[in-house]
Structures are given as structure tokens and as C-alpha cells.
Amino acid sequence: MINILAVDDEDDVAALYKVFFKKEQKKELVKLHCVKSGKECIDFLNSSEGEDVHIVLCDINMPEMDGFEVLTRIRQTMESVKVFMISAYDNDEYLDKAISLGSERYFTKPVDFNLLKDTIQEFYPEYKAS
């Protein structure tokens, strides 16, 4: 089972992830957790439940702690966690910064969910999305 943590301050985005991964959750291919802030993300990853997270889907523009700071903190202590940065801004500056800080992938909103599934399967071949 692949454990995914989605981080976004917008409730509707969490709802989209829940719908998107619904079949995979029923088949026990994915366990999805959603949090609303960078602080909640770091707290979750440092908890016993967060020890098994494989992928973080992290929005960039959030209040208090942006996605770049979240990515930096994850890279400092959790090198095995894959981080996919997500932003409404499709620009080279954000892409370059995300990659330079250690993000595996960069997606723009609205997220192309088929591409996201393909990317997850690229890292985890056992993930057979429907």
C-alpha cells in the first residue's frame, strides 16, 4: 500500500484528491491523508502515523509555511519521502526552485490526474491504478 499525504490549504483540493484516489483506497492500493498546512504536514510526518508516508503532494502557496519550506524540512530529515510540488503557477522560477530543493516532480493546477497516476506508478510499479 502506498501512503500519500496531500497538503493544501483549500478544502476543495482535498476533496478532489479523495475522489481521485477513491477506487485505489477501496482496493487498498493507497492510503490517503489530507492536511491543510505546512505545519500540519511536518507534524504528521513526525508522528507515528506519518512514518510510513511514501509521497507528499504539496501545494506551494500556503499561509504561514509555504510548500518550499515544507520541502526543505522534509529533505533535511526524510530523504526517502517522494515530494511532488503542486502550484497554480506554471512558471520556470517555481519549477526550478522546486527541483533544486529536491522535489521529484512539479504539477500545475488543475492537476492532470492521469499524469499523477502515471508518475506514482513510475516510482512504485506495484501501484496499478484503475
Coordinates of N, CA and C in Angstrom, one line a residue:
M1 N 0.8 -1.2 0.0 CA 0.0 0.0 0.0 C 0.9 1.2 0.0
I2 N 0.5 2.2 -0.8 CA 1.3 3.4 -0.9 C 0.5 4.5 -0.1
N3 N 1.3 5.1 0.9 CA 0.7 6.1 1.7 C 1.1 7.5 1.2
I4 N 0.0 8.2 0.9 CA 0.1 9.6 0.3 C -0.4 10.6 1.3
L5 N 0.3 11.7 1.4 CA -0.1 12.8 2.3 C -0.3 14.0 1.3
A6 N -1.5 14.5 1.2 CA -1.8 15.7 0.4 C -1.8 16.9 1.3
V7 N -1.2 18.0 0.9 CA -1.1 19.2 1.7 C -1.6 20.4 0.9
D8 N -2.7 20.9 1.3 CA -3.3 22.1 0.5 C -4.2 22.8 1.5
D9 N -4.1 24.1 1.5 CA -5.0 24.9 2.4 C -6.4 25.1 1.9
E10 N -6.7 24.6 0.7 CA -8.1 24.7 0.1 C -8.8 23.4 0.3
D11 N -10.0 23.5 0.9 CA -10.8 22.3 1.2 C -11.2 21.5 -0.1
D12 N -11.5 22.3 -1.2 CA -11.9 21.6 -2.4 C -10.8 20.8 -3.0
V13 N -9.6 21.1 -2.8 CA -8.5 20.4 -3.4 C -8.4 19.0 -2.6
A14 N -8.5 19.0 -1.3 CA -8.6 17.8 -0.6 C -9.7 16.9 -1.0
A15 N -10.8 17.5 -1.3 CA -12.0 16.7 -1.8 C -11.7 16.1 -3.2
L16 N -11.0 16.8 -4.0 CA -10.6 16.3 -5.3 C -9.7 15.0 -5.2
Y17 N -8.7 15.2 -4.3 CA -7.8 14.0 -4.0 C -8.6 12.8 -3.5
K18 N -9.5 13.0 -2.6 CA -10.3 11.9 -2.1 C -11.1 11.2 -3.2
V19 N -11.7 12.0 -4.1 CA -12.5 11.4 -5.2 C -11.5 10.7 -6.1
F20 N -10.4 11.4 -6.4 CA -9.4 10.8 -7.4 C -8.9 9.4 -6.9
F21 N -8.6 9.3 -5.6 CA -8.0 8.1 -5.1 C -9.0 7.1 -4.5
K22 N -10.3 7.4 -4.7 CA -11.4 6.6 -4.1 C -11.2 5.1 -4.4
K23 N -11.1 4.8 -5.7 CA -11.0 3.4 -6.1 C -9.8 2.7 -5.6
E24 N -8.7 3.4 -5.6 CA -7.4 2.9 -5.1 C -7.4 2.7 -3.6
Q25 N -8.2 3.5 -2.9 CA -8.3 3.3 -1.5 C -9.2 2.1 -1.2
K26 N -10.2 1.9 -2.0 CA -11.1 0.7 -1.8 C -10.3 -0.6 -2.1
K27 N -9.4 -0.5 -3.0 CA -8.6 -1.7 -3.4 C -7.4 -1.9 -2.5
E28 N -7.3 -0.9 -1.5 CA -6.1 -0.9 -0.6 C -4.8 -0.8 -1.3
L29 N -4.8 0.0 -2.4 CA -3.6 0.3 -3.1 C -3.0 1.6 -2.5
V30 N -3.9 2.4 -2.0 CA -3.5 3.8 -1.5 C -4.1 4.0 -0.1
K31 N -3.4 4.6 0.7 CA -3.9 5.2 2.0 C -3.6 6.7 1.8
L32 N -4.7 7.5 1.9 CA -4.6 8.9 1.7 C -4.9 9.7 3.0
H33 N -4.0 10.6 3.2 CA -4.2 11.6 4.4 C -4.2 13.0 3.8
C34 N -5.0 13.9 4.3 CA -5.0 15.2 3.9 C -4.9 16.2 5.0
V35 N -4.0 17.2 4.9 CA -3.8 18.2 5.9 C -3.9 19.6 5.2
K36 N -4.1 20.6 6.0 CA -4.4 21.9 5.4 C -3.2 22.9 5.6
S37 N -2.1 22.5 6.1 CA -1.0 23.5 6.2 C 0.4 22.8 6.3
G38 N 1.4 23.6 6.0 CA 2.7 23.1 6.1 C 3.1 22.5 7.5
K39 N 2.6 23.3 8.5 CA 2.9 22.8 9.9 C 2.2 21.5 10.2
E40 N 1.0 21.3 9.7 CA 0.3 20.1 9.9 C 1.0 18.9 9.2
C41 N 1.5 19.3 8.0 CA 2.3 18.3 7.3 C 3.5 17.8 8.0
I42 N 4.3 18.7 8.5 CA 5.5 18.3 9.2 C 5.1 17.6 10.5
D43 N 4.1 18.1 11.2 CA 3.7 17.4 12.5 C 3.2 16.0 12.1
F44 N 2.5 15.8 11.1 CA 2.0 14.5 10.7 C 3.2 13.6 10.3
L45 N 4.1 14.1 9.5 CA 5.3 13.2 9.2 C 6.1 12.8 10.3
N46 N 6.1 13.7 11.4 CA 6.9 13.4 12.6 C 6.2 12.5 13.6
S47 N 4.9 12.2 13.3 CA 4.1 11.3 14.2 C 4.3 9.9 13.8
S48 N 3.9 9.0 14.6 CA 4.0 7.5 14.3 C 3.2 7.2 13.0
E49 N 2.1 7.8 12.8 CA 1.3 7.5 11.6 C 2.0 8.0 10.3
G50 N 2.8 9.1 10.4 CA 3.5 9.6 9.3 C 4.8 8.9 8.9
E51 N 5.2 8.0 9.7 CA 6.5 7.3 9.4 C 6.4 6.5 8.1
D52 N 5.2 6.1 7.7 CA 5.1 5.2 6.6 C 4.7 6.0 5.3
V53 N 4.7 7.3 5.3 CA 4.3 8.1 4.1 C 5.4 7.9 3.0
H54 N 4.9 7.6 1.8 CA 5.8 7.4 0.7 C 5.9 8.7 -0.2
I55 N 4.7 9.4 -0.3 CA 4.6 10.5 -1.2 C 3.9 11.7 -0.5
V56 N 4.4 12.9 -0.7 CA 3.8 14.1 -0.2 C 3.4 14.9 -1.5
L57 N 2.1 15.2 -1.6 CA 1.6 16.1 -2.7 C 1.5 17.5 -2.0
C58 N 2.4 18.4 -2.3 CA 2.4 19.6 -1.6 C 2.2 20.9 -2.4
D59 N 1.1 21.6 -2.0 CA 0.9 22.9 -2.7 C 2.0 23.8 -2.3
I60 N 2.3 24.8 -3.1 CA 3.3 25.8 -2.9 C 2.8 27.0 -2.1
N61 N 1.8 27.6 -2.6 CA 1.3 28.8 -1.9 C 0.3 28.5 -0.8
M62 N 0.8 28.6 0.4 CA 0.0 28.4 1.6 C 0.4 29.4 2.6
P63 N -0.5 29.8 3.5 CA -0.1 30.8 4.5 C 0.8 30.2 5.6
E64 N 1.6 31.0 6.2 CA 2.5 30.7 7.3 C 3.7 29.9 6.9
M65 N 3.6 28.7 6.3 CA 4.7 27.9 5.8 C 4.4 27.5 4.4
D66 N 5.1 28.1 3.4 CA 4.9 27.7 2.0 C 5.4 26.3 1.7
G67 N 5.1 25.8 0.5 CA 5.5 24.5 0.1 C 7.0 24.3 0.0
F68 N 7.7 25.4 -0.4 CA 9.2 25.3 -0.5 C 9.8 25.0 0.9
E69 N 9.3 25.7 1.9 CA 9.8 25.4 3.3 C 9.4 24.0 3.7
V70 N 8.2 23.5 3.4 CA 7.9 22.2 3.7 C 8.8 21.2 3.0
L71 N 9.1 21.4 1.8 CA 10.0 20.6 1.0 C 11.4 20.6 1.6
T72 N 11.9 21.7 2.0 CA 13.2 21.9 2.6 C 13.3 21.1 3.9
R73 N 12.2 21.2 4.7 CA 12.2 20.4 6.0 C 12.1 18.9 5.8
I74 N 11.4 18.5 4.8 CA 11.3 17.1 4.5 C 12.6 16.5 4.1
R75 N 13.3 17.3 3.2 CA 14.6 16.8 2.7 C 15.7 16.8 3.8
Q76 N 15.5 17.6 4.8 CA 16.5 17.6 5.9 C 16.5 16.3 6.7
T77 N 15.3 15.7 6.9 CA 15.2 14.5 7.8 C 14.6 13.3 7.2
M78 N 13.9 13.4 6.0 CA 13.1 12.3 5.5 C 13.5 12.1 4.0
E79 N 14.7 11.7 3.7 CA 15.1 11.7 2.3 C 14.4 10.7 1.5
S80 N 13.8 9.6 2.1 CA 13.1 8.6 1.3 C 11.7 9.0 0.8
V81 N 11.2 10.1 1.4 CA 9.8 10.5 1.0 C 9.9 11.2 -0.3
K82 N 9.0 10.8 -1.2 CA 9.0 11.5 -2.5 C 8.0 12.7 -2.4
V83 N 8.5 13.8 -2.9 CA 7.7 15.1 -2.8 C 7.3 15.6 -4.2
F84 N 6.1 15.7 -4.5 CA 5.6 16.3 -5.7 C 5.0 17.6 -5.4
M85 N 5.6 18.7 -5.9 CA 5.1 20.0 -5.7 C 4.0 20.4 -6.6
I86 N 3.0 21.1 -6.1 CA 1.8 21.4 -6.9 C 1.5 22.9 -6.8
S87 N 1.3 23.6 -7.9 CA 1.1 25.0 -7.9 C 0.1 25.5 -9.0
A88 N -0.6 26.5 -8.7 CA -1.4 27.1 -9.7 C -0.6 27.9 -10.7
Y89 N 0.7 28.2 -10.4 CA 1.6 28.9 -11.2 C 2.5 28.1 -12.1
D90 N 2.3 28.2 -13.4 CA 3.1 27.4 -14.3 C 4.3 28.3 -14.8
N91 N 5.3 28.4 -14.0 CA 6.4 29.2 -14.4 C 7.8 28.5 -14.1
D92 N 8.8 28.9 -14.8 CA 10.1 28.3 -14.7 C 10.7 28.5 -13.3
E93 N 10.5 29.7 -12.7 CA 11.1 30.0 -11.5 C 10.6 29.1 -10.4
Y94 N 9.3 28.8 -10.3 CA 8.8 27.8 -9.3 C 9.3 26.4 -9.6
L95 N 9.3 26.0 -10.9 CA 9.7 24.7 -11.2 C 11.2 24.5 -10.9
D96 N 12.1 25.5 -11.3 CA 13.5 25.4 -11.0 C 13.8 25.3 -9.5
K97 N 13.0 26.2 -8.7 CA 13.2 26.2 -7.2 C 12.8 24.8 -6.6
A98 N 11.7 24.3 -7.1 CA 11.2 23.0 -6.6 C 12.2 21.9 -6.8
I99 N 12.7 21.9 -8.0 CA 13.7 20.8 -8.4 C 15.0 21.0 -7.6
S100 N 15.4 22.2 -7.5 CA 16.7 22.5 -6.8 C 16.6 22.1 -5.3
L101 N 15.4 22.2 -4.8 CA 15.2 21.9 -3.3 C 15.0 20.4 -3.1
G102 N 14.8 19.6 -4.2 CA 14.7 18.2 -4.1 C 13.3 17.6 -4.4
S103 N 12.4 18.3 -5.1 CA 11.2 17.8 -5.5 C 11.4 16.8 -6.6
E104 N 10.7 15.7 -6.6 CA 10.8 14.7 -7.6 C 10.0 15.1 -8.9
R105 N 8.8 15.8 -8.7 CA 8.0 16.2 -9.8 C 7.3 17.6 -9.4
Y106 N 6.9 18.2 -10.5 CA 6.2 19.5 -10.3 C 4.9 19.4 -11.2
F107 N 3.8 19.7 -10.6 CA 2.5 19.6 -11.3 C 1.8 21.0 -11.2
T108 N 1.1 21.4 -12.2 CA 0.3 22.6 -12.1 C -1.1 22.3 -11.9
K109 N -1.8 23.2 -11.3 CA -3.3 23.1 -11.1 C -4.0 23.6 -12.3
P110 N -5.1 23.0 -12.7 CA -5.6 21.8 -12.1 C -4.7 20.6 -12.4
V111 N -4.6 19.7 -11.5 CA -3.7 18.6 -11.6 C -4.2 17.6 -12.7
D112 N -3.4 17.2 -13.5 CA -3.7 16.2 -14.5 C -3.6 14.8 -13.8
F113 N -4.8 14.3 -13.4 CA -4.8 13.1 -12.5 C -4.2 11.9 -13.2
N114 N -4.4 11.8 -14.5 CA -3.9 10.7 -15.3 C -2.3 10.7 -15.2
L115 N -1.8 11.9 -15.4 CA -0.3 12.1 -15.3 C 0.2 11.8 -13.9
L116 N -0.6 12.2 -12.9 CA -0.2 11.9 -11.5 C -0.2 10.4 -11.3
K117 N -1.2 9.7 -11.7 CA -1.2 8.2 -11.6 C 0.0 7.6 -12.3
D118 N 0.3 8.0 -13.5 CA 1.4 7.5 -14.2 C 2.7 7.8 -13.5
T119 N 2.8 9.0 -12.9 CA 4.0 9.3 -12.1 C 4.2 8.5 -10.9
I120 N 3.1 8.2 -10.2 CA 3.2 7.4 -9.0 C 3.6 6.0 -9.4
Q121 N 3.1 5.5 -10.5 CA 3.4 4.2 -11.0 C 4.9 4.1 -11.4
E122 N 5.4 5.2 -11.9 CA 6.8 5.3 -12.3 C 7.7 5.0 -11.1
F123 N 7.4 5.6 -9.9 CA 8.1 5.4 -8.7 C 7.8 4.1 -8.0
Y124 N 6.5 3.7 -8.1 CA 6.1 2.5 -7.4 C 5.3 1.6 -8.4
P125 N 6.1 0.7 -9.1 CA 5.5 -0.1 -10.2 C 4.3 -1.0 -9.7
E126 N 4.3 -1.3 -8.4 CA 3.3 -2.2 -7.8 C 1.9 -1.4 -7.8
Y127 N 2.0 -0.1 -8.0 CA 0.7 0.7 -8.0 C 0.1 0.6 -9.3
K128 N -1.0 -0.2 -9.3 CA -1.7 -0.4 -10.6 C -3.1 0.4 -10.5
A129 N -3.0 1.6 -10.9 CA -4.2 2.5 -10.8 C -5.3 2.1 -11.8
S130 N -6.5 2.3 -11.4 CA -7.6 2.0 -12.3 C -8.0 3.2 -13.2

